[in-house]
mmCIF file of C-alpha atoms in Angstrom:
data_model
loop_
_atom_site.group_PDB
_atom_site.id
_atom_site.type_symbol
_atom_site.label_atom_id
_atom_site.label_comp_id
_atom_site.label_asym_id
_atom_site.label_seq_id
_atom_site.Cartn_x
_atom_site.Cartn_y
_atom_site.Cartn_z
ATOM 1 C CA MET Y 815 -18.545 7.611 -25.559
ATOM 2 C CA ALA Y 816 -15.964 4.921 -24.715
ATOM 3 C CA ALA Y 817 -17.080 1.364 -25.460
ATOM 4 C CA VAL Y 818 -17.661 -0.704 -22.324
ATOM 5 C CA THR Y 819 -15.745 -3.972 -22.635
ATOM 6 C CA ALA Y 820 -16.092 -7.236 -20.731
ATOM 7 C CA ALA Y 821 -12.612 -6.697 -19.282
ATOM 8 C CA MET Y 822 -13.687 -3.321 -17.867
ATOM 9 C CA VAL Y 823 -16.780 -4.856 -16.284
ATOM 10 C CA LYS Y 824 -14.644 -7.656 -14.793
ATOM 11 C CA GLU Y 825 -12.141 -5.152 -13.342
ATOM 12 C CA LEU Y 826 -14.902 -3.024 -11.810
ATOM 13 C CA ARG Y 827 -16.521 -6.125 -10.272
ATOM 14 C CA GLU Y 828 -13.185 -7.137 -8.716
ATOM 15 C CA MET Y 829 -12.684 -3.634 -7.337
ATOM 16 C CA THR Y 830 -16.160 -3.167 -5.866
ATOM 17 C CA GLY Y 831 -17.891 -6.522 -5.482
ATOM 18 C CA ALA Y 832 -20.948 -5.083 -7.273
ATOM 19 C CA GLY Y 833 -23.078 -7.156 -9.684
ATOM 20 C CA MET Y 834 -22.199 -7.515 -13.351
ATOM 21 C CA MET Y 835 -25.184 -5.545 -14.704
ATOM 22 C CA ASP Y 836 -24.681 -2.799 -12.101
ATOM 23 C CA CYS Y 837 -21.030 -2.506 -13.148
ATOM 24 C CA LYS Y 838 -22.022 -2.347 -16.806
ATOM 25 C CA LYS Y 839 -24.575 0.418 -16.086
ATOM 26 C CA ALA Y 840 -22.048 2.353 -13.992
ATOM 27 C CA LEU Y 841 -19.434 2.236 -16.757
ATOM 28 C CA ALA Y 842 -21.989 3.277 -19.354
ATOM 29 C CA ALA Y 843 -23.163 6.180 -17.177
ATOM 30 C CA THR Y 844 -19.589 7.394 -16.612
ATOM 31 C CA GLU Y 845 -18.337 6.849 -20.185
ATOM 32 C CA GLY Y 846 -15.916 4.139 -19.112
ATOM 33 C CA ASP Y 847 -14.169 6.170 -16.400
ATOM 34 C CA MET Y 848 -13.220 3.526 -13.799
ATOM 35 C CA ASP Y 849 -12.835 5.891 -10.831
ATOM 36 C CA LYS Y 850 -16.129 7.667 -11.569
ATOM 37 C CA ALA Y 851 -17.838 4.302 -12.016
ATOM 38 C CA VAL Y 852 -16.707 3.281 -8.504
ATOM 39 C CA GLU Y 853 -18.152 6.534 -7.128
ATOM 40 C CA PHE Y 854 -21.383 5.945 -9.078
ATOM 41 C CA LEU Y 855 -21.804 2.491 -7.513
ATOM 42 C CA ARG Y 856 -21.008 3.767 -4.027
ATOM 43 C CA GLU Y 857 -23.532 6.597 -4.334
ATOM 44 C CA LYS Y 858 -26.153 4.037 -5.313
ATOM 45 C CA GLY Y 859 -25.189 1.954 -2.276
ATOM 46 C CA LEU Y 860 -23.974 -0.885 -4.492
ATOM 47 C CA ALA Y 861 -20.300 -0.919 -3.489
ATOM 48 C CA GLY Y 862 -17.898 -0.251 -0.659
ATOM 49 C CA ALA Y 863 -14.622 1.630 -1.011
ATOM 50 C CA ALA Y 864 -12.639 0.557 -4.074
ATOM 51 C CA LYS Y 865 -10.559 -2.581 -3.638
ATOM 52 C CA LYS Y 866 -7.221 -1.832 -5.205
ATOM 53 C CA ALA Y 867 -6.037 -5.423 -5.008
ATOM 54 C CA GLY Y 868 -7.698 -6.223 -8.330
ATOM 55 C CA ARG Y 869 -5.294 -3.837 -10.042
ATOM 56 C CA ILE Y 870 -2.093 -5.106 -8.409
ATOM 57 C CA ALA Y 871 -0.215 -7.385 -10.784
ATOM 58 C CA ALA Y 872 3.525 -6.662 -11.247
ATOM 59 C CA GLU Y 873 5.997 -9.163 -9.813
ATOM 60 C CA GLY Y 874 9.077 -8.490 -7.703
ATOM 61 C CA ILE Y 875 10.184 -8.027 -4.113
ATOM 62 C CA VAL Y 876 9.860 -5.472 -1.338
ATOM 63 C CA ALA Y 877 12.884 -5.417 0.987
ATOM 64 C CA THR Y 878 13.951 -3.422 4.042
ATOM 65 C CA ALA Y 879 17.323 -2.514 5.558
ATOM 66 C CA LEU Y 880 18.064 -1.097 9.019
ATOM 67 C CA SER Y 881 21.076 0.626 10.534
ATOM 68 C CA ALA Y 882 22.839 -1.178 13.383
ATOM 69 C CA ASP Y 883 21.229 1.100 15.989
ATOM 70 C CA GLU Y 884 17.784 0.715 14.319
ATOM 71 C CA LYS Y 885 17.349 4.485 14.187
ATOM 72 C CA LYS Y 886 17.340 4.574 10.394
ATOM 73 C CA ALA Y 887 15.652 2.249 7.900
ATOM 74 C CA VAL Y 888 14.628 2.020 4.283
ATOM 75 C CA VAL Y 889 12.016 0.051 2.338
ATOM 76 C CA VAL Y 890 12.520 -0.557 -1.401
ATOM 77 C CA GLU Y 891 10.592 -2.188 -4.226
ATOM 78 C CA VAL Y 892 12.311 -3.843 -7.183
ATOM 79 C CA ASN Y 893 10.124 -5.267 -9.954
ATOM 80 C CA ALA Y 894 10.674 -8.181 -12.329
ATOM 81 C CA GLU Y 895 8.502 -9.713 -15.039
ATOM 82 C CA THR Y 896 7.689 -13.051 -13.407
ATOM 83 C CA ASP Y 897 7.155 -14.544 -9.977
ATOM 84 C CA PHE Y 898 9.689 -17.234 -10.938
ATOM 85 C CA VAL Y 899 12.460 -14.616 -11.076
ATOM 86 C CA ALA Y 900 11.193 -12.911 -7.909
ATOM 87 C CA LYS Y 901 11.871 -16.199 -6.079
ATOM 88 C CA ASN Y 902 15.334 -16.537 -7.650
ATOM 89 C CA GLU Y 903 18.211 -16.329 -5.139
ATOM 90 C CA LYS Y 904 20.323 -14.059 -7.399
ATOM 91 C CA PHE Y 905 17.444 -11.612 -7.727
ATOM 92 C CA GLN Y 906 16.824 -11.621 -3.974
ATOM 93 C CA THR Y 907 20.511 -10.994 -3.249
ATOM 94 C CA TYR Y 908 20.521 -8.117 -5.732
ATOM 95 C CA VAL Y 909 17.436 -6.547 -4.099
ATOM 96 C CA ALA Y 910 19.136 -6.815 -0.688
ATOM 97 C CA ASP Y 911 22.122 -4.941 -2.155
ATOM 98 C CA VAL Y 912 19.791 -2.241 -3.515
ATOM 99 C CA ALA Y 913 18.205 -1.864 -0.069
ATOM 100 C CA ALA Y 914 21.638 -1.615 1.600
ATOM 101 C CA GLN Y 915 22.608 1.195 -0.764
ATOM 102 C CA ALA Y 916 19.250 2.963 -0.444
ATOM 103 C CA LEU Y 917 19.650 2.977 3.363
ATOM 104 C CA ASN Y 918 22.491 5.498 3.111
ATOM 105 C CA THR Y 919 21.719 7.309 -0.130
ATOM 106 C CA THR Y 920 21.249 11.081 -0.146
ATOM 107 C CA ALA Y 921 19.264 10.852 -3.407
ATOM 108 C CA ALA Y 922 15.867 12.526 -3.201
ATOM 109 C CA ASP Y 923 14.245 10.406 -5.919
ATOM 110 C CA ILE Y 924 14.712 7.320 -8.084
ATOM 111 C CA ASP Y 925 16.376 9.202 -10.959
ATOM 112 C CA ALA Y 926 19.060 10.615 -8.662
ATOM 113 C CA PHE Y 927 19.494 7.201 -7.026
ATOM 114 C CA LEU Y 928 19.995 5.495 -10.409
ATOM 115 C CA ASN Y 929 22.675 8.041 -11.354
ATOM 116 C CA GLU Y 930 24.836 7.579 -8.234
ATOM 117 C CA LYS Y 931 27.786 5.192 -8.016
ATOM 118 C CA TRP Y 932 26.984 1.541 -7.257
ATOM 119 C CA GLU Y 933 28.639 0.818 -3.896
ATOM 120 C CA LYS Y 934 29.556 -2.766 -4.806
ATOM 121 C CA ASP Y 935 31.355 -1.626 -7.986
ATOM 122 C CA GLN Y 936 32.326 2.054 -8.140
ATOM 123 C CA SER Y 937 33.008 1.786 -11.885
ATOM 124 C CA LEU Y 938 29.249 1.488 -12.435
ATOM 125 C CA THR Y 939 26.246 3.654 -11.659
ATOM 126 C CA VAL Y 940 23.205 2.075 -9.968
ATOM 127 C CA ALA Y 941 21.468 2.130 -13.378
ATOM 128 C CA GLU Y 942 24.400 0.370 -15.074
ATOM 129 C CA ALA Y 943 24.528 -2.258 -12.327
ATOM 130 C CA LEU Y 944 20.813 -2.816 -12.872
ATOM 131 C CA SER Y 945 21.382 -3.287 -16.621
ATOM 132 C CA SER Y 946 24.066 -5.842 -15.803
ATOM 133 C CA GLN Y 947 21.650 -7.772 -13.582
ATOM 134 C CA ILE Y 948 19.025 -7.710 -16.348
ATOM 135 C CA SER Y 949 21.577 -9.366 -18.666
ATOM 136 C CA ILE Y 950 22.442 -12.006 -16.057
ATOM 137 C CA ILE Y 951 18.897 -12.812 -14.924
ATOM 138 C CA GLY Y 952 17.311 -12.484 -18.375
ATOM 139 C CA GLU Y 953 14.245 -10.434 -17.480
ATOM 140 C CA ASN Y 954 13.428 -6.771 -17.509
ATOM 141 C CA MET Y 955 13.771 -5.311 -14.010
ATOM 142 C CA LYS Y 956 13.082 -1.960 -12.422
ATOM 143 C CA ILE Y 957 14.030 -0.268 -9.147
ATOM 144 C CA ARG Y 958 10.641 1.318 -8.638
ATOM 145 C CA ARG Y 959 10.729 3.226 -5.337
ATOM 146 C CA PHE Y 960 12.288 3.611 -1.899
ATOM 147 C CA THR Y 961 11.484 5.484 1.321
ATOM 148 C CA GLN Y 962 13.852 6.210 4.197
ATOM 149 C CA VAL Y 963 12.659 6.681 7.791
ATOM 150 C CA GLU Y 964 14.748 8.088 10.658
ATOM 151 C CA GLU Y 965 13.966 8.320 14.385
ATOM 152 C CA ALA Y 966 16.547 9.933 16.676
ATOM 153 C CA ASN Y 967 14.455 9.439 19.834
ATOM 154 C CA GLY Y 968 13.446 5.803 19.574
ATOM 155 C CA PHE Y 969 13.744 3.156 16.854
ATOM 156 C CA ILE Y 970 12.334 1.848 13.567
ATOM 157 C CA ALA Y 971 10.609 -1.542 13.373
ATOM 158 C CA SER Y 972 10.665 -3.550 10.141
ATOM 159 C CA TYR Y 973 8.456 -6.381 8.910
ATOM 160 C CA ILE Y 974 8.478 -8.363 5.658
ATOM 161 C CA HIS Y 975 5.423 -10.453 4.782
ATOM 162 C CA ALA Y 976 5.103 -13.441 2.430
ATOM 163 C CA GLY Y 977 8.714 -13.497 1.287
ATOM 164 C CA GLY Y 978 8.725 -9.911 0.098
ATOM 165 C CA LYS Y 979 5.191 -9.312 -1.137
ATOM 166 C CA ILE Y 980 4.691 -6.619 1.529
ATOM 167 C CA GLY Y 981 7.185 -4.558 3.536
ATOM 168 C CA VAL Y 982 6.402 -2.234 6.460
ATOM 169 C CA LEU Y 983 8.416 0.235 8.526
ATOM 170 C CA VAL Y 984 7.046 1.688 11.782
ATOM 171 C CA ASP Y 985 8.545 4.812 13.367
ATOM 172 C CA VAL Y 986 8.416 4.547 17.188
ATOM 173 C CA GLU Y 987 9.347 7.518 19.359
ATOM 174 C CA THR Y 988 10.085 6.315 22.908
ATOM 175 C CA ASP Y 989 12.248 7.044 25.956
ATOM 176 C CA VAL Y 990 12.624 3.305 26.631
ATOM 177 C CA VAL Y 991 13.957 0.764 24.121
ATOM 178 C CA ASN Y 992 13.703 -2.885 25.107
ATOM 179 C CA ASP Y 993 12.590 -6.244 23.720
ATOM 180 C CA GLU Y 994 8.960 -5.805 24.803
ATOM 181 C CA LEU Y 995 8.651 -2.501 22.965
ATOM 182 C CA LYS Y 996 10.314 -4.012 19.886
ATOM 183 C CA VAL Y 997 7.794 -6.876 19.910
ATOM 184 C CA MET Y 998 4.972 -4.319 20.204
ATOM 185 C CA ALA Y 999 6.352 -2.352 17.248
ATOM 186 C CA LYS Y 1000 6.664 -5.509 15.132
ATOM 187 C CA ASN Y 1001 3.060 -6.411 15.976
ATOM 188 C CA VAL Y 1002 1.963 -2.947 14.836
ATOM 189 C CA ALA Y 1003 3.949 -3.435 11.603
ATOM 190 C CA MET Y 1004 2.231 -6.802 11.064
ATOM 191 C CA GLN Y 1005 -1.131 -5.076 11.611
ATOM 192 C CA ALA Y 1006 -0.283 -2.513 8.917
ATOM 193 C CA ALA Y 1007 0.763 -5.294 6.538
ATOM 194 C CA ALA Y 1008 -2.443 -7.267 7.072
ATOM 195 C CA LEU Y 1009 -5.091 -4.532 7.285
ATOM 196 C CA LYS Y 1010 -3.666 -2.007 4.811
ATOM 197 C CA PRO Y 1011 -4.423 1.292 6.608
ATOM 198 C CA LEU Y 1012 -4.069 4.505 4.620
ATOM 199 C CA PHE Y 1013 -3.095 6.791 7.507
ATOM 200 C CA THR Y 1014 -1.350 6.518 10.882
ATOM 201 C CA ASN Y 1015 -3.987 8.532 12.747
ATOM 202 C CA ARG Y 1016 -6.883 10.899 12.093
ATOM 203 C CA ASP Y 1017 -4.603 13.956 12.072
ATOM 204 C CA GLU Y 1018 -3.050 12.630 8.846
ATOM 205 C CA VAL Y 1019 -6.351 12.294 6.984
ATOM 206 C CA ASP Y 1020 -6.410 14.677 4.049
ATOM 207 C CA ALA Y 1021 -9.191 17.305 4.116
ATOM 208 C CA ASP Y 1022 -9.888 16.714 0.406
ATOM 209 C CA TYR Y 1023 -10.299 12.984 1.079
ATOM 210 C CA LEU Y 1024 -12.827 13.676 3.855
ATOM 211 C CA GLU Y 1025 -14.697 16.171 1.682
ATOM 212 C CA LYS Y 1026 -14.971 13.675 -1.185
ATOM 213 C CA GLU Y 1027 -16.051 10.833 1.121
ATOM 214 C CA THR Y 1028 -18.661 13.084 2.743
ATOM 215 C CA GLU Y 1029 -20.009 13.987 -0.702
ATOM 216 C CA ILE Y 1030 -20.253 10.335 -1.775
ATOM 217 C CA LEU Y 1031 -21.754 9.115 1.517
ATOM 218 C CA THR Y 1032 -24.265 11.978 1.576
ATOM 219 C CA ALA Y 1033 -25.488 11.015 -1.898
ATOM 220 C CA ALA Y 1034 -25.704 7.365 -0.797
ATOM 221 C CA ALA Y 1035 -27.648 8.287 2.378
ATOM 222 C CA LYS Y 1036 -30.126 10.433 0.413
ATOM 223 C CA ASN Y 1037 -30.700 7.594 -2.054
ATOM 224 C CA GLU Y 1038 -31.218 5.206 0.859
ATOM 225 C CA LYS Y 1039 -33.594 7.513 2.760
ATOM 226 C CA PRO Y 1040 -35.004 10.084 0.321
ATOM 227 C CA ASP Y 1041 -37.551 11.383 2.847
ATOM 228 C CA ALA Y 1042 -35.059 11.979 5.690
ATOM 229 C CA ASN Y 1043 -34.293 15.537 6.785
ATOM 230 C CA ASP Y 1044 -30.798 17.077 6.679
ATOM 231 C CA LYS Y 1045 -30.119 16.391 10.374
ATOM 232 C CA ILE Y 1046 -30.767 12.669 9.951
ATOM 233 C CA ILE Y 1047 -28.650 12.547 6.784
ATOM 234 C CA GLU Y 1048 -25.807 14.372 8.537
ATOM 235 C CA GLY Y 1049 -25.977 11.897 11.433
ATOM 236 C CA MET Y 1050 -25.860 8.935 9.044
ATOM 237 C CA VAL Y 1051 -22.877 10.390 7.183
ATOM 238 C CA ARG Y 1052 -21.033 11.245 10.417
ATOM 239 C CA GLY Y 1053 -21.467 7.690 11.680
ATOM 240 C CA ARG Y 1054 -20.259 6.170 8.409
ATOM 241 C CA ILE Y 1055 -17.252 8.510 8.201
ATOM 242 C CA ASN Y 1056 -16.328 7.571 11.771
ATOM 243 C CA LYS Y 1057 -16.613 3.868 10.935
ATOM 244 C CA GLU Y 1058 -14.454 4.347 7.844
ATOM 245 C CA LEU Y 1059 -11.780 6.227 9.816
ATOM 246 C CA LYS Y 1060 -11.591 3.275 12.212
ATOM 247 C CA GLU Y 1061 -10.755 1.104 9.222
ATOM 248 C CA ILE Y 1062 -8.266 3.345 7.405
ATOM 249 C CA CYS Y 1063 -6.343 4.836 10.369
ATOM 250 C CA LEU Y 1064 -3.787 2.395 11.829
ATOM 251 C CA LEU Y 1065 -4.088 3.527 15.456
ATOM 252 C CA ASP Y 1066 -7.913 3.509 15.300
ATOM 253 C CA GLN Y 1067 -8.119 -0.030 13.902
ATOM 254 C CA VAL Y 1068 -9.129 -2.915 16.167
ATOM 255 C CA TYR Y 1069 -5.887 -4.684 17.080
ATOM 256 C CA VAL Y 1070 -5.974 -8.065 15.322
ATOM 257 C CA LYS Y 1071 -4.491 -9.907 18.306
ATOM 258 C CA ALA Y 1072 -6.858 -8.306 20.838
ATOM 259 C CA GLU Y 1073 -8.374 -11.013 23.025
ATOM 260 C CA ASP Y 1074 -11.619 -9.092 23.491
ATOM 261 C CA GLY Y 1075 -11.881 -8.125 19.822
ATOM 262 C CA LYS Y 1076 -12.342 -4.502 20.868
ATOM 263 C CA GLN Y 1077 -8.933 -3.111 21.851
ATOM 264 C CA THR Y 1078 -7.605 -0.613 19.315
ATOM 265 C CA VAL Y 1079 -3.986 -0.458 18.148
ATOM 266 C CA ALA Y 1080 -3.595 2.832 20.070
ATOM 267 C CA GLN Y 1081 -4.847 1.146 23.261
ATOM 268 C CA TYR Y 1082 -2.488 -1.787 22.719
ATOM 269 C CA VAL Y 1083 0.484 0.573 22.303
ATOM 270 C CA ALA Y 1084 -0.546 2.491 25.452
ATOM 271 C CA GLU Y 1085 -0.884 -0.768 27.407
ATOM 272 C CA VAL Y 1086 2.656 -1.895 26.510
ATOM 273 C CA ALA Y 1087 4.035 1.598 27.187
ATOM 274 C CA LYS Y 1088 2.474 1.652 30.674
ATOM 275 C CA ALA Y 1089 3.772 -1.823 31.504
ATOM 276 C CA ASN Y 1090 7.294 -0.655 30.655
ATOM 277 C CA GLY Y 1091 7.106 2.806 32.226
ATOM 278 C CA ALA Y 1092 7.677 4.364 28.808
ATOM 279 C CA LYS Y 1093 6.399 7.300 26.817
ATOM 280 C CA VAL Y 1094 5.608 5.871 23.387
ATOM 281 C CA ALA Y 1095 4.263 7.375 20.177
ATOM 282 C CA VAL Y 1096 3.815 5.561 16.868
ATOM 283 C CA LYS Y 1097 4.653 8.534 14.657
ATOM 284 C CA LYS Y 1098 4.157 7.007 11.216
ATOM 285 C CA PHE Y 1099 4.397 3.904 9.088
ATOM 286 C CA VAL Y 1100 5.386 3.129 5.505
ATOM 287 C CA ARG Y 1101 3.816 0.168 3.703
ATOM 288 C CA PHE Y 1102 4.926 -1.086 0.284
ATOM 289 C CA GLU Y 1103 3.102 -3.871 -1.553
ATOM 290 C CA THR Y 1104 4.709 -5.424 -4.606
ATOM 291 C CA GLY Y 1105 3.144 -4.134 -7.804
ATOM 292 C CA GLU Y 1106 0.830 -1.743 -5.987
ATOM 293 C CA GLY Y 1107 -0.996 0.415 -8.538
ATOM 294 C CA LEU Y 1108 0.736 -1.212 -11.511
ATOM 295 C CA GLU Y 1109 -1.079 -2.966 -14.327
ATOM 296 C CA LYS Y 1110 0.173 -6.279 -15.673
ATOM 297 C CA LYS Y 1111 0.133 -6.469 -19.453
ATOM 298 C CA GLU Y 1112 -2.504 -8.954 -20.594
ATOM 299 C CA GLU Y 1113 -1.499 -10.946 -23.639
ATOM 300 C CA ASN Y 1114 -3.973 -12.302 -26.148
ATOM 301 C CA PHE Y 1115 -2.006 -15.335 -27.378
ATOM 302 C CA ALA Y 1116 -4.440 -16.163 -30.194
ATOM 303 C CA GLU Y 1117 -4.022 -12.662 -31.636
ATOM 304 C CA GLU Y 1118 -0.243 -12.829 -31.157
ATOM 305 C CA VAL Y 1119 0.058 -16.157 -33.013
ATOM 306 C CA ALA Y 1120 -2.183 -14.897 -35.821
ATOM 307 C CA LYS Y 1121 -0.092 -11.737 -36.117
ATOM 308 C CA GLN Y 1122 3.173 -13.715 -36.320
ATOM 309 C CA MET Y 1123 1.694 -15.967 -39.026
ATOM 310 C CA GLY Y 1124 0.732 -12.917 -41.032
ATOM 311 C CA GLN Y 1125 -3.009 -13.567 -40.772
#
């Protein structure tokens, strides 16, 4: 059985908001498996869905680039070791150059992208240009990921939040392109940045995800009401799944700028479309957050000093 450490308990608390002793029990019951511990707490009704923010730590910038006609766009993430470098003008210029190249690349993945010629200096590959920047800036850096989006029958909206902490692209299919529709699309992109949806709409929701959520919520409902019959439990689970879908699906979310606090993003889009005599569909979005899913190395300086002194 894996030993449960204070750091593990702290991480689980940050992810779930559950109490310290509950987190310790959950980790002990699941032999230190963080994901299973989250499920354990949720089944006991002691936690909501896992908060991933507690595990986001790497520094860097997310940047976007758009074609002149706004029918093609790319979002990229480039990591550095410190926030100080992420705010450095040379680093930001370099990331903008990476985004410009990624906009037109035919590479299917990062490895292929790193092996192609660097557009600003054809004598170098993208990987060699990156190594050169590492030497200049003095920190380890990594081009982590990129995603291109194209829309022949409409346009792509782009939004960068907090100086590059979050980047969003929104694919809008429409037979009318004007300033009002572009403002609407940017508002939808800002919504995605702020409320972190997992899917565009319910059609995108993975069947395995729904099955797992149903399993967890059923266990939680039975623990909450052990004497309830199956019909009542099913009703409870259906209601909670529906509530969750309204939180994780972009078009089902309550629009943050809604004056009545009730209008959904889908209703907002439809309202703007009607006002402009347009047929509009928000087909998909891409959201990158700097360091998402990466762990920052935690240094124990006392141990490091002792090690260097030969103790």
